[in-house]
Short mmCIF file of C-alpha atoms in Angstrom, two decimals:
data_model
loop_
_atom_site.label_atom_id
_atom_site.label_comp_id
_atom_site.label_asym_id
_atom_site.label_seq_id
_atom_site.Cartn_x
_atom_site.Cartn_y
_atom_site.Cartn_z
CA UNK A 29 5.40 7.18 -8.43
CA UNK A 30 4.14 7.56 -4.78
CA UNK A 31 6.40 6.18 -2.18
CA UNK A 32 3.76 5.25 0.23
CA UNK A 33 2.71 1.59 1.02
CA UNK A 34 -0.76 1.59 -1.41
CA UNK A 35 1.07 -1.05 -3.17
CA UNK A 36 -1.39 -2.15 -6.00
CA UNK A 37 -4.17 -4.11 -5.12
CA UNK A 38 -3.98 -6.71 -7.85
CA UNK A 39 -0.81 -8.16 -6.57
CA UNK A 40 -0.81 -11.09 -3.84
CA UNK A 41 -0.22 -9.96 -0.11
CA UNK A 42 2.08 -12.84 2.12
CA UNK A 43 -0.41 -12.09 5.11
CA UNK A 44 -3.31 -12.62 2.81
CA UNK A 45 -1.42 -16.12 1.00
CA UNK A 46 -0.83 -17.48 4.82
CA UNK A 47 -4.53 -16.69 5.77
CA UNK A 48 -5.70 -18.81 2.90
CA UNK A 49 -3.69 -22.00 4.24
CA UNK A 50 -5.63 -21.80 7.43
CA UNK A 51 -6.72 -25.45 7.52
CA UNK A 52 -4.37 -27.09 5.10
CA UNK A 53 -0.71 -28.63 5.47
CA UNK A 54 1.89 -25.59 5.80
CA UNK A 55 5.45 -26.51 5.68
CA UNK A 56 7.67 -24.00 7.77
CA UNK A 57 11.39 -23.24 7.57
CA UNK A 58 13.29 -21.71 10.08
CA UNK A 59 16.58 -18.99 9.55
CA UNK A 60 18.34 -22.60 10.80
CA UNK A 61 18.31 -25.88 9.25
CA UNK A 62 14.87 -26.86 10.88
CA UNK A 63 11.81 -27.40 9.37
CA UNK A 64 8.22 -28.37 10.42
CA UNK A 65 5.41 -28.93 8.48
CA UNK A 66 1.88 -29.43 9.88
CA UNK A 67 -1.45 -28.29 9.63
CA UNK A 68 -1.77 -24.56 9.84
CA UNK A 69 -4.78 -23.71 13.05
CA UNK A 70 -3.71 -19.87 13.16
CA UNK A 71 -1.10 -17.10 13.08
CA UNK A 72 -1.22 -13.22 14.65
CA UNK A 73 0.57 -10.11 13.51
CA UNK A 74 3.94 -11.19 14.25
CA UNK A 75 3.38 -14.05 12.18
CA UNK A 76 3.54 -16.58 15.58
CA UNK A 77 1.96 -19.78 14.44
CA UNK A 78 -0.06 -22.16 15.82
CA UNK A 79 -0.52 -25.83 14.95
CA UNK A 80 -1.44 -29.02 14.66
CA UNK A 81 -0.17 -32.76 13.97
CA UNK A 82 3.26 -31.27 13.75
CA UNK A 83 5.76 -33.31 12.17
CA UNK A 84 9.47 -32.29 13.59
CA UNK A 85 11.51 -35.62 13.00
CA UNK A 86 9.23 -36.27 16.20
CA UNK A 87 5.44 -35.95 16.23
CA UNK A 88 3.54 -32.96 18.26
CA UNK A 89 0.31 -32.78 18.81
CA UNK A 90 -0.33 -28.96 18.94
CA UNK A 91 2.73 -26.23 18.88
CA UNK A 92 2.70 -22.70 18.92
CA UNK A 93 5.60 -21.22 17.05
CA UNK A 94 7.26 -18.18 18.12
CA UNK A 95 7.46 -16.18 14.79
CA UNK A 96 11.19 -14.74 15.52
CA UNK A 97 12.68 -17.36 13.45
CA UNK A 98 10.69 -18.00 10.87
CA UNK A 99 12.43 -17.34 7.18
CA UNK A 100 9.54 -19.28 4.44
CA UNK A 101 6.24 -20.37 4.66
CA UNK A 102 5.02 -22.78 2.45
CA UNK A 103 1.71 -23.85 2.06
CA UNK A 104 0.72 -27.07 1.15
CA UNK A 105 4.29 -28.34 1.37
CA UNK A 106 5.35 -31.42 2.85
CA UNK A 107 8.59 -30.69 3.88
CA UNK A 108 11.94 -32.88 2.69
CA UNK A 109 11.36 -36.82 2.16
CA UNK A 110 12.01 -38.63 5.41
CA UNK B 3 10.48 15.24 11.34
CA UNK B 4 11.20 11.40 10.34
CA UNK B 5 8.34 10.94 13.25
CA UNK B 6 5.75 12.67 10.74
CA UNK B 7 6.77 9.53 7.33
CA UNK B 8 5.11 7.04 8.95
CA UNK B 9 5.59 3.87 7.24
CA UNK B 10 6.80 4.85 3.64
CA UNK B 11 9.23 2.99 2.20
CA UNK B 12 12.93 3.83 0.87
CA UNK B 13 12.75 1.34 -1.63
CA UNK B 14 9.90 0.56 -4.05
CA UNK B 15 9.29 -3.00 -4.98
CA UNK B 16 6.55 -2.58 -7.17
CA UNK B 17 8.89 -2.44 -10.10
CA UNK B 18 9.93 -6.30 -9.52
CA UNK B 19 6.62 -7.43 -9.65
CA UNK B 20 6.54 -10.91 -11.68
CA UNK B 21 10.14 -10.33 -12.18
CA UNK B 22 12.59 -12.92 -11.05
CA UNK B 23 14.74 -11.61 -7.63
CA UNK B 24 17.43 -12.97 -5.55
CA UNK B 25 16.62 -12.95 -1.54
CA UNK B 26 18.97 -13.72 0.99
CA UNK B 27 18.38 -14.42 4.42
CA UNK B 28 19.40 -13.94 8.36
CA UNK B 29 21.09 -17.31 8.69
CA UNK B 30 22.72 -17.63 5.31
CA UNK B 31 19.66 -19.00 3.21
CA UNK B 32 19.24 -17.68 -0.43
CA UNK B 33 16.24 -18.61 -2.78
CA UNK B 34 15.11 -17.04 -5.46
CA UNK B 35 11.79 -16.76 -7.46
CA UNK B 36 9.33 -14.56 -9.60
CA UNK B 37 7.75 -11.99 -6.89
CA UNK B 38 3.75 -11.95 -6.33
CA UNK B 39 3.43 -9.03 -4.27
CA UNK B 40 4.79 -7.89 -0.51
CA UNK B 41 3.87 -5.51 2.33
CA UNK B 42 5.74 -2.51 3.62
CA UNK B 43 6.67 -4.96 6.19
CA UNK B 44 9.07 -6.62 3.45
CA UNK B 45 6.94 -9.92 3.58
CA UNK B 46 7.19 -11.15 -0.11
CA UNK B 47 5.45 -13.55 -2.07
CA UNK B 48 8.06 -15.38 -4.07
CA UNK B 49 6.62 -17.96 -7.16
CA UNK B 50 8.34 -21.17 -8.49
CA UNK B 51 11.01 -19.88 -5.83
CA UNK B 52 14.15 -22.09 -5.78
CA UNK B 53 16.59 -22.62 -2.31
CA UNK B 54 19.69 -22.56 -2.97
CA UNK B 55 21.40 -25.06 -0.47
CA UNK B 56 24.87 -24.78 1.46
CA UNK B 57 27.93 -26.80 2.04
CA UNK B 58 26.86 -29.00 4.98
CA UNK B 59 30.17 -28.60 6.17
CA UNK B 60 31.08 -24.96 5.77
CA UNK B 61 27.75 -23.06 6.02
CA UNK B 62 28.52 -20.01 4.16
CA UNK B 63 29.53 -21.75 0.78
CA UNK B 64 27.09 -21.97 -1.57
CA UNK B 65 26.92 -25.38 -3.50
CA UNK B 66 25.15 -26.09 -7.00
CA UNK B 67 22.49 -27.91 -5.24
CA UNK B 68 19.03 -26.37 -4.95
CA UNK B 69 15.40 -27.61 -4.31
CA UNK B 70 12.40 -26.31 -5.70
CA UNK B 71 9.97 -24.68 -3.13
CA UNK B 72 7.27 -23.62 -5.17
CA UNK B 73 4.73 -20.79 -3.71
CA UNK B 74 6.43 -19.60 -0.65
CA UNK B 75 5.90 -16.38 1.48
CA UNK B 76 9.25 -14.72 2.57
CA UNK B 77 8.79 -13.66 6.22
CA UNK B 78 10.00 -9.42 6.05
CA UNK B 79 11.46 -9.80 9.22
CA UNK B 80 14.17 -12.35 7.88
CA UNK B 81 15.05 -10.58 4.75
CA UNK B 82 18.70 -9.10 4.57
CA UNK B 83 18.97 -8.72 0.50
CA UNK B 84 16.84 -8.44 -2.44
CA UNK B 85 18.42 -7.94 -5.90
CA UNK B 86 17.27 -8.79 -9.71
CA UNK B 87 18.30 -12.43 -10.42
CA UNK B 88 20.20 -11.07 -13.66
CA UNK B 89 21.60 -7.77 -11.66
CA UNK B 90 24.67 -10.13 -10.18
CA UNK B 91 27.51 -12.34 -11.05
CA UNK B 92 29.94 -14.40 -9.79
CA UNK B 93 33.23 -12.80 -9.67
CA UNK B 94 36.71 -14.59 -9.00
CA UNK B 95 37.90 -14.25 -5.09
CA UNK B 96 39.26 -10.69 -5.30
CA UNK B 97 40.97 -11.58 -1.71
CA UNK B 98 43.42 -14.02 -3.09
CA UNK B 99 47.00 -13.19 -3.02
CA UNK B 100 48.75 -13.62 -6.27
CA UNK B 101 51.19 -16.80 -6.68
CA UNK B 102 54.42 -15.71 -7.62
CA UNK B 103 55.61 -18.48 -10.49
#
């Protein structure tokens, strides 16, 4: 079994899964206890995101999300009842 | 040279495809859920993943509360532990001093 990163194609790639939510509501958690969800506008390769209609207890219009502390992405979560 | 491996990996996750798997996280979380597939990066793609939730007041306890999270990517970068879900058990505290009578 080759050690090398050709992982096999039929399985799903996170990169791929958080493209697809472009658009729709992603809920975010952080390695703390916060948590944002919001429409997803865009991400780059370190996985910094950038949004829109942010909910974060208070409203944001657009935020862009320095990936460093990002644990789970969730798409089409809405985050804990409020 | 290690220069010359490029990006191969020591561990290969392909075997815990659609398996079940215990992550833990940099800042104490743990959730755990059937993985989808991953990078060399270590981002995973965790299915009907559950959190398990902490002890509000003492963050590294583990309660039996959880929450169901559903399709969730785990970011590589935040990863500290991956393990079968049935490779681990609770043991009792083996730091606790004997009572004497």
């Amino acid at each position: 079994m080759a050690a090398t990163p050709a992982t096999n194609p039929s399985q799903l790639l996170p990169l791929e899964l958080v493209d697809k939510c472009i658009g729709s509501r992603i809920h975010i958690v952080m390695k703390n206890d916060k948590e944002i969800v919001g429409t997803l506008l865009g991400f780059d390769d370190f996985v910094s995101i950038l949004y829109t209609n942010g909910r974060r207890i208070t409203k944001l219009d657009q935020i862009l999300l320095n990936g460093n502390n990002i644990t789970m992405l969730i798409p089409g979560g809405e985050g804990p009842e409020v | 040279l290690w220069e010359k491996k490029k990006k191969e990996s020591i561990f290969d996750l392909s075997k815990y495809i659609d398996k079940q798997i215990r992550v833990k996280f940099q800042g104490g979380r743990e959730a755990s859920g059937v993985l989808k597939g991953f990078d060399p990066l270590l981002n995973l793609v965790l299915d009907s993943t559950i959190e398990y939730l902490r002890d509000p007041d003492d963050q590294f306890k583990l309660t039996e509360d959880t929450r169901q999270l559903g399709l969730v990517v785990c970011r590589g970068t935040s990863v500290v532990l991956i393990c079968p879900q049935d490779g681990m058990e609770a043991i009792p505290n083996p730091f606790i001093q004997q009572q004497d009578g």
